[in-house]
């Protein structure tokens, strides 16, 4: 597939500001001011076209030497005052000329690097990768028996976790740190029921050491309770059916089971990613035309390859739309939203969840990742693809993408870019909100959400994605708050339940903050002239 991207015609896409170009006002021809001066005669000073200021002839009157001196002195004083006034005027004009763009142009937000964007030549060389934060503790769940193991920095081996002091809250934190949205089950397993080699070590919870996951573990030779922790997290990041049509770019069923189509009725609007049976992630700008009265019109379709057989009643009804409260219509920042479904999806071989990035997970520059969607397959096309398409794109360094030959500093710390410098493949209109996924240790993680870019597959303008790792706390907090609301609502009946439902909708559905009104009119641009939402 040469290109995939998007936002379709149902949701108005608007031209984004081309951050790569300067918005300096046009230069104006400088005209010298005209001066009038009281002098010894009736003549005036005038700027003649093409001529410097000059003093025209004036009637001469006989004067004394002192009179001539006084006249000249008055003239000099007048000239000095006028020159000072002219200097102030010119200085003010220059000040407006150079400071007006900075005052009128919206700031693109906090950038990765506050320095001036690098030139194309400076960014074209080898880019040093920023080292990831060291992991002081790592977790894994063994496939046999789902036994939880921890690796602490003081010990290179994997330690089984003792059950004493364990809680579901701690289990949820560990599941989330591994990229899962939910904890599904945990229990204590008797050491006498499993076979372990004699060198196996253990880790004991020590709550007094601190509240962070990195600070609560102490290596032990045995467990006082005689039990270890078995932990199951929500399933994600696996593909039961991973086949693909040979030699083609059309995706086979089950290749990307987390791929969702976010639609108004049966009309595809944007892509999305399934995080859990009732949670889908998409781009905030996709929902900018949302109105409370139209909430029931939104549907999420999963397990699809072709849209030709879609019927409105087949889609999952969207119950809540929750854009990030800091979503900006000016510079595409915080371009993520969560959709809460009325009923849970039925997971199968063709429908499943993608994992979120694990804590401190590092996908270095050059990692080969995949983007998929039903967007345009050619920049010149004006309609979406009927069948799901995918393409591989490498992750690019932010330093390069923020250089003057690409996006001139427009990427914020909550964005990343992926694609090819020569523009051979990309996301395109209609792919907005869709997944950018990367494989790590046999598990697929949602690294980016299709957001914006300049054109489709244009050289030096790769796709820009919302960086999911920057939103993990918001995702978990939002899911927890809405779950608490649903639990509370389930205990209310009659009128009180209806009142609370209205409050719940106001809390979880309305767009708050900068993203309240959706993308500004400046986002509707011709794709080959400026950045555009996808």
XYZ file of C-alpha atoms in Angstrom:
534
model
C 0.000 0.000 0.000
C 1.491 3.271 -0.998
C -0.547 5.381 1.352
C -3.176 5.177 4.022
C -4.568 8.050 6.152
C -7.403 9.893 7.480
C -10.591 11.652 8.063
C -13.547 11.273 5.767
C -16.098 13.684 4.420
C -18.595 13.153 7.236
C -16.303 14.786 9.737
C -15.084 18.069 8.312
C -11.326 18.040 8.008
C -9.756 21.464 7.989
C -6.380 22.784 6.889
C -3.823 22.906 9.556
C -1.338 25.677 9.820
C 1.797 24.886 7.889
C 4.233 25.127 10.749
C 7.085 24.672 8.308
C 6.574 28.100 6.805
C 6.883 31.531 8.348
C 3.846 33.713 8.780
C 5.751 37.014 8.543
C 3.645 39.829 7.053
C 4.478 40.986 3.588
C 7.158 43.660 3.389
C 6.004 47.197 2.676
C 7.822 49.814 0.626
C 9.205 52.393 3.000
C 8.070 55.920 2.131
C 9.864 58.805 3.755
C 7.552 61.042 5.766
C 6.791 64.523 4.539
C 7.917 67.370 6.719
C 6.824 70.985 7.031
C 9.150 73.378 8.732
C 8.897 76.952 9.819
C 11.832 78.685 8.187
C 13.060 82.061 7.171
C 10.806 82.126 4.166
C 7.572 80.635 2.795
C 9.210 77.506 1.344
C 8.670 73.931 2.749
C 10.642 70.676 2.781
C 9.037 68.031 0.597
C 9.975 64.565 -0.508
C 10.009 64.565 -4.275
C 9.577 61.245 -6.062
C 12.943 59.675 -6.699
C 14.720 62.509 -4.998
C 16.134 62.937 -1.514
C 14.669 65.568 0.722
C 15.721 68.933 -0.505
C 15.042 72.540 0.302
C 13.280 74.398 -2.494
C 14.033 77.948 -3.342
C 12.571 80.545 -0.960
C 12.402 84.274 -0.999
C 15.428 85.721 0.735
C 14.947 88.478 3.276
C 17.762 90.636 4.512
C 18.691 89.729 8.048
C 21.418 90.591 10.465
C 24.141 88.111 11.313
C 22.469 87.431 14.639
C 19.144 87.053 12.917
C 20.604 84.603 10.430
C 22.090 82.595 13.327
C 18.781 82.549 15.202
C 16.991 81.468 12.042
C 19.460 78.689 11.419
C 19.235 77.637 15.063
C 15.448 77.450 14.927
C 15.728 75.437 11.749
C 18.211 73.020 13.337
C 16.036 72.593 16.402
C 13.008 71.925 14.204
C 14.934 69.480 12.072
C 16.213 67.706 15.158
C 12.719 67.338 16.605
C 11.322 66.078 13.331
C 14.239 63.666 12.896
C 13.615 62.320 16.397
C 9.920 61.884 15.608
C 10.787 60.122 12.354
C 13.187 57.807 14.162
C 10.538 56.867 16.722
C 8.000 56.232 13.939
C 10.376 54.044 11.925
C 11.437 52.166 15.062
C 7.812 51.495 16.001
C 7.068 50.271 12.495
C 10.036 47.879 12.566
C 8.995 46.655 16.020
C 5.502 45.842 14.758
C 6.949 44.218 11.633
C 9.103 41.748 13.545
C 7.052 41.194 16.695
C 3.571 40.937 15.159
C 4.005 37.348 13.852
C 5.157 36.146 17.260
C 2.121 37.717 18.919
C -0.442 36.598 16.342
C 0.767 33.072 15.614
C -0.452 30.427 18.106
C 2.340 28.674 19.899
C 2.787 25.011 18.926
C 3.142 24.096 22.585
C 6.100 22.863 24.536
C 8.497 21.255 22.112
C 10.880 18.444 22.716
C 13.719 20.911 22.357
C 13.201 24.621 23.009
C 16.097 25.552 20.756
C 15.668 26.659 17.160
C 14.831 23.787 14.769
C 17.876 22.164 13.257
C 18.642 22.758 9.632
C 18.140 19.928 7.170
C 21.870 19.284 6.942
C 22.304 19.291 10.729
C 19.556 16.710 11.191
C 20.524 14.495 8.261
C 23.396 12.808 10.068
C 23.266 9.985 12.560
C 20.947 10.880 15.405
C 21.976 9.916 18.874
C 19.124 8.186 20.656
C 18.152 9.455 24.064
C 18.811 6.699 26.583
C 15.678 5.274 28.148
C 15.274 5.442 31.898
C 16.865 2.439 33.602
C 14.452 -0.161 34.840
C 14.982 -0.814 38.519
C 12.353 -3.548 38.437
C 10.778 -5.643 35.667
C 7.809 -8.006 35.672
C 6.732 -10.977 33.638
C 3.949 -13.533 33.857
C 4.992 -17.088 33.074
C 2.599 -18.736 30.595
C 2.460 -21.907 32.675
C 0.315 -21.254 35.716
C 0.454 -17.462 35.204
C 3.058 -17.176 37.945
C 4.228 -13.619 38.533
C 7.978 -13.061 38.524
C 9.957 -9.922 39.284
C 13.511 -8.936 38.427
C 15.103 -6.333 40.669
C 18.297 -4.529 39.886
C 20.173 -6.153 42.762
C 19.437 -9.635 41.399
C 19.821 -10.635 37.720
C 17.562 -13.693 38.056
C 13.756 -13.769 38.038
C 12.161 -14.073 41.479
C 8.719 -15.525 42.124
C 6.510 -13.209 44.188
C 5.372 -14.290 47.639
C 1.623 -14.035 48.258
C 1.706 -12.468 51.722
C 0.604 -8.839 51.705
C -0.766 -9.123 48.173
C -3.781 -7.102 46.990
C -5.878 -6.657 43.857
C -4.803 -2.992 43.679
C -1.167 -4.042 43.408
C -2.095 -6.644 40.806
C -3.847 -3.983 38.711
C -0.800 -1.701 38.899
C 1.449 -4.484 37.659
C -0.944 -5.404 34.830
C -1.028 -1.771 33.743
C 2.755 -1.500 33.903
C 2.889 -4.410 31.430
C 0.528 -2.654 28.998
C -2.734 -4.343 29.996
C -5.808 -2.312 30.827
C -7.311 -4.625 33.440
C -6.597 -7.272 36.057
C -8.824 -10.295 35.527
C -7.760 -12.732 38.261
C -5.165 -13.437 40.938
C -4.699 -16.110 43.579
C -2.134 -17.727 45.829
C -0.521 -20.952 44.623
C 0.950 -23.433 47.118
C 4.653 -24.011 46.603
C 4.030 -27.682 47.339
C 1.830 -27.901 44.225
C 4.510 -26.856 41.727
C 7.968 -28.055 40.854
C 10.815 -25.580 41.322
C 14.555 -26.022 41.084
C 16.578 -25.547 44.226
C 18.113 -22.259 43.082
C 14.763 -20.487 42.603
C 14.589 -17.200 44.512
C 11.613 -15.233 45.791
C 10.600 -11.629 46.336
C 8.738 -10.400 49.392
C 6.589 -7.267 49.522
C 7.955 -4.632 51.865
C 5.339 -1.849 51.999
C 7.384 0.162 54.456
C 10.019 0.880 51.816
C 7.795 3.146 49.719
C 4.730 3.348 47.520
C 6.332 2.812 44.105
C 6.556 -0.556 42.397
C 10.326 -0.178 42.277
C 10.579 0.151 46.050
C 8.466 -2.624 47.524
C 10.512 -5.745 46.803
C 13.048 -7.573 48.917
C 14.765 -10.775 47.725
C 14.103 -13.831 49.906
C 15.136 -17.472 49.906
C 11.596 -18.632 50.724
C 8.031 -17.419 51.317
C 6.708 -17.437 54.880
C 3.167 -18.168 53.698
C 4.247 -21.044 51.477
C 2.356 -19.431 48.580
C 3.298 -17.437 45.482
C 1.192 -15.132 43.291
C -0.622 -16.270 40.152
C -1.735 -13.233 38.160
C -3.875 -12.941 35.035
C -4.247 -9.662 33.156
C -6.661 -8.824 30.368
C -5.557 -10.420 27.122
C -4.008 -8.130 24.545
C -1.482 -7.870 21.763
C -1.882 -11.344 20.276
C -3.124 -12.376 16.828
C -4.742 -15.827 16.664
C -5.100 -15.454 12.892
C -1.976 -13.800 11.557
C -2.199 -14.835 7.905
C -2.038 -12.327 5.091
C -2.958 -12.379 1.422
C 0.271 -13.274 -0.385
C 1.593 -10.542 -2.631
C -1.176 -8.114 -1.734
C -1.819 -5.262 0.631
C -5.387 -6.119 1.581
C -5.522 -7.427 5.132
C -6.888 -10.875 5.920
C -9.401 -11.341 8.774
C -7.745 -11.456 12.176
C -4.459 -9.876 11.119
C -5.153 -6.777 13.225
C -7.940 -7.876 15.604
C -7.832 -4.583 17.534
C -8.540 -2.480 14.430
C -11.853 -0.635 14.776
C -13.884 1.547 12.447
C -15.470 4.543 14.173
C -18.551 5.507 12.182
C -21.591 7.741 12.139
C -24.272 5.191 11.414
C -22.612 2.932 8.861
C -20.374 5.647 7.369
C -16.691 5.220 8.234
C -15.270 8.337 9.863
C -12.012 7.327 11.552
C -10.012 4.377 12.750
C -9.700 3.206 16.329
C -7.946 0.651 18.529
C -9.650 -1.788 20.903
C -8.086 -1.590 24.380
C -10.665 -3.677 26.256
C -14.158 -5.081 25.589
C -15.742 -1.675 26.325
C -12.909 0.731 25.508
C -11.693 2.010 22.124
C -9.032 4.656 21.540
C -9.152 7.117 18.643
C -8.066 10.673 17.792
C -9.733 13.644 19.494
C -10.065 15.568 16.233
C -12.207 12.745 14.820
C -14.970 13.608 17.270
C -14.961 17.370 16.753
C -18.418 17.383 15.157
C -19.833 15.516 18.151
C -23.045 16.898 19.621
C -24.846 15.377 22.572
C -27.952 14.768 20.466
C -25.870 12.710 18.018
C -24.195 10.490 20.578
C -26.475 7.579 19.720
C -25.447 7.832 16.054
C -21.846 6.793 16.709
C -20.982 3.147 16.124
C -17.812 1.098 16.438
C -17.315 -1.816 14.026
C -14.742 -4.518 14.758
C -13.626 -7.725 13.060
C -14.059 -6.072 9.662
C -12.047 -6.298 6.484
C -14.598 -4.863 4.058
C -17.128 -2.102 4.694
C -19.416 -3.185 1.874
C -21.496 -5.491 4.076
C -21.740 -3.174 7.100
C -25.180 -2.530 8.596
C -25.767 0.145 11.282
C -27.357 -2.271 13.761
C -24.235 -4.455 13.696
C -21.978 -1.867 15.284
C -21.376 -1.372 19.001
C -23.161 1.727 20.311
C -20.890 4.431 21.756
C -22.063 5.405 25.242
C -19.438 8.016 26.079
C -16.950 10.111 24.136
C -14.030 11.298 26.257
C -11.447 13.461 24.462
C -8.330 14.478 26.328
C -9.144 17.685 28.251
C -5.982 19.406 26.983
C -6.647 18.648 23.327
C -5.596 21.671 21.253
C -7.220 22.715 18.012
C -4.276 24.951 17.188
C -1.343 22.560 17.021
C -2.866 19.048 17.160
C -1.506 18.440 20.683
C -3.107 15.822 22.983
C -4.948 14.377 19.978
C -6.446 11.311 21.694
C -9.924 10.292 22.821
C -11.500 7.279 24.503
C -14.825 5.765 23.488
C -16.795 3.820 26.088
C -19.159 1.283 24.541
C -22.654 0.552 25.818
C -22.116 -3.207 25.650
C -18.835 -5.152 25.664
C -17.351 -6.562 22.492
C -17.211 -10.317 22.091
C -13.552 -11.209 21.696
C -12.746 -13.899 19.144
C -10.090 -14.840 16.605
C -10.906 -11.653 14.670
C -11.689 -9.260 17.550
C -9.259 -8.569 20.377
C -7.368 -5.888 22.269
C -3.970 -4.357 21.632
C -1.591 -3.810 24.532
C -0.670 -0.333 25.652
C 3.042 0.467 25.893
C 4.646 -1.004 28.972
C 6.174 1.393 31.468
C 9.594 2.620 30.323
C 9.299 0.490 27.187
C 11.744 1.675 24.563
C 11.013 1.452 20.836
C 14.143 2.979 19.292
C 14.389 4.977 16.106
C 14.217 2.664 13.096
C 11.820 0.164 14.719
C 9.602 -1.374 12.041
C 5.984 -0.744 13.009
C 2.641 -1.110 11.240
C -0.190 1.308 10.516
C -3.577 0.174 9.199
C -6.893 1.663 8.136
C -9.588 2.214 5.519
C -8.252 5.584 4.355
C -7.283 6.761 0.897
C -4.894 4.446 -0.919
C -3.654 7.241 -3.167
C -3.218 10.948 -2.354
C -5.232 11.854 -5.456
C -8.223 9.736 -4.424
C -11.229 11.394 -2.797
C -12.806 8.325 -1.225
C -11.850 5.765 1.386
C -10.846 2.205 0.665
C -13.573 -0.408 0.996
C -11.080 -2.937 2.361
C -8.676 -2.659 5.263
C -5.110 -1.830 4.218
C -1.819 -1.846 6.108
C 1.789 -0.851 5.590
C 5.034 -0.950 7.528
C 6.660 2.330 8.575
C 9.872 2.882 10.560
C 9.919 5.138 13.610
C 11.821 8.377 12.997
C 13.643 10.483 15.545
C 11.926 13.624 16.808
C 15.089 15.604 16.185
C 14.866 14.843 12.466
C 11.103 15.424 12.259
C 11.437 18.776 14.006
C 14.222 19.920 11.682
C 13.737 22.671 9.122
C 13.442 20.174 6.259
C 10.430 18.472 7.825
C 8.113 20.100 10.379
C 10.297 22.923 11.757
C 9.661 22.298 15.440
C 5.915 21.563 15.247
C 6.135 18.224 17.106
C 5.477 18.423 20.846
C 6.627 15.832 23.412
C 3.267 14.116 22.966
C 3.896 13.360 19.289
C 6.093 11.015 17.294
C 6.575 10.517 13.582
C 6.964 7.430 11.441
C 7.453 6.884 7.745
C 10.040 7.331 5.021
C 12.046 10.391 4.096
C 11.346 9.638 0.431
C 7.602 9.326 1.098
C 7.130 5.800 -0.217
C 4.369 4.828 2.284
C 2.248 6.664 4.790
C -1.141 6.981 6.429
C -3.651 9.180 4.591
C -7.087 10.794 4.846
C -9.540 8.388 6.520
C -6.960 6.683 8.746
C -7.137 9.217 11.597
C -7.423 7.620 15.008
C -6.104 4.295 13.740
C -3.319 2.257 15.335
C 0.437 2.419 14.903
C 1.612 -0.831 16.500
C 5.064 -2.238 17.224
C 6.058 -5.787 18.155
C 8.071 -6.475 21.305
C 8.715 -9.955 22.628
C 5.848 -11.485 20.678
C 3.313 -8.901 21.894
C 1.898 -5.994 19.886
C 1.775 -2.600 21.582
C -0.125 0.537 20.576
C 2.676 3.071 20.139
C 0.842 5.802 18.205
C -2.560 7.100 17.095
C -2.770 8.483 13.537
C -3.059 12.259 13.929
C -1.809 14.604 11.200
C 0.735 15.232 8.480
C 1.441 17.263 5.386
C -0.142 15.574 2.395
C 0.095 11.805 2.015
C 3.396 10.024 1.426
C 5.132 13.290 0.553
C 8.942 13.356 0.712
C 10.247 14.900 3.944
C 6.759 14.882 5.486
C 6.207 11.578 7.345
C 3.057 10.856 9.318
C 2.693 12.351 12.790
C 1.085 10.311 15.568
C -0.091 10.947 19.109
C 2.454 9.246 21.376
C 0.426 6.800 23.462
C 3.116 6.350 26.131
C 2.529 9.964 27.178
C -1.144 9.271 27.956
C -0.968 6.107 30.077
C -1.896 7.821 33.355
C -4.827 9.606 31.699
C -6.077 6.364 30.109
C -5.974 4.425 33.379
C -7.466 7.279 35.413
C -10.298 7.759 32.898
C -11.152 4.060 32.807
C -11.109 3.892 36.598
C -13.325 6.971 37.046
C -15.938 5.819 34.548
C -15.932 2.324 36.047
C -16.581 3.882 39.447
C -19.472 5.874 37.954
C -20.995 2.772 36.374
C -20.716 0.864 39.659
C -22.382 3.702 41.533
C -25.113 4.002 38.925
C -25.920 0.303 39.183
C -27.024 0.844 42.797
C -29.451 3.626 41.907
C -32.995 3.038 40.727
C -35.862 5.043 39.306
C -35.552 8.808 39.068
C -32.316 8.964 41.006
C -30.705 6.644 38.494
C -31.790 8.867 35.627
C -30.430 11.955 37.386
C -27.118 10.266 37.990
C -26.969 9.053 34.401
C -27.182 12.676 33.274
C -24.375 13.636 35.623
C -22.318 10.674 34.428
C -22.785 11.689 30.808
C -21.696 15.228 31.611
C -18.609 13.895 33.358
C -17.506 11.343 30.797
C -18.947 12.511 27.488
C -18.619 16.240 27.095
C -15.524 17.719 25.561
C -13.660 19.860 28.082
C -10.797 22.311 27.874
C -9.234 23.491 24.650
C -10.735 20.693 22.576
C -14.325 21.651 23.390
C -15.142 23.013 19.970
C -13.028 20.651 17.896
C -10.493 21.534 15.216
C -10.380 25.129 14.105
C -11.164 26.219 10.579
C -7.446 26.479 9.915
C -7.283 22.678 9.685
C -9.175 22.444 6.414
C -6.317 22.792 3.913
C -5.520 21.364 0.560
C -3.335 18.412 1.465
C -0.424 19.437 -0.726
C -0.378 22.970 0.679
C -0.381 22.462 4.420
C -0.636 20.039 7.288
C -3.939 18.219 7.548
C -5.786 15.975 9.936
C -5.996 12.409 8.793
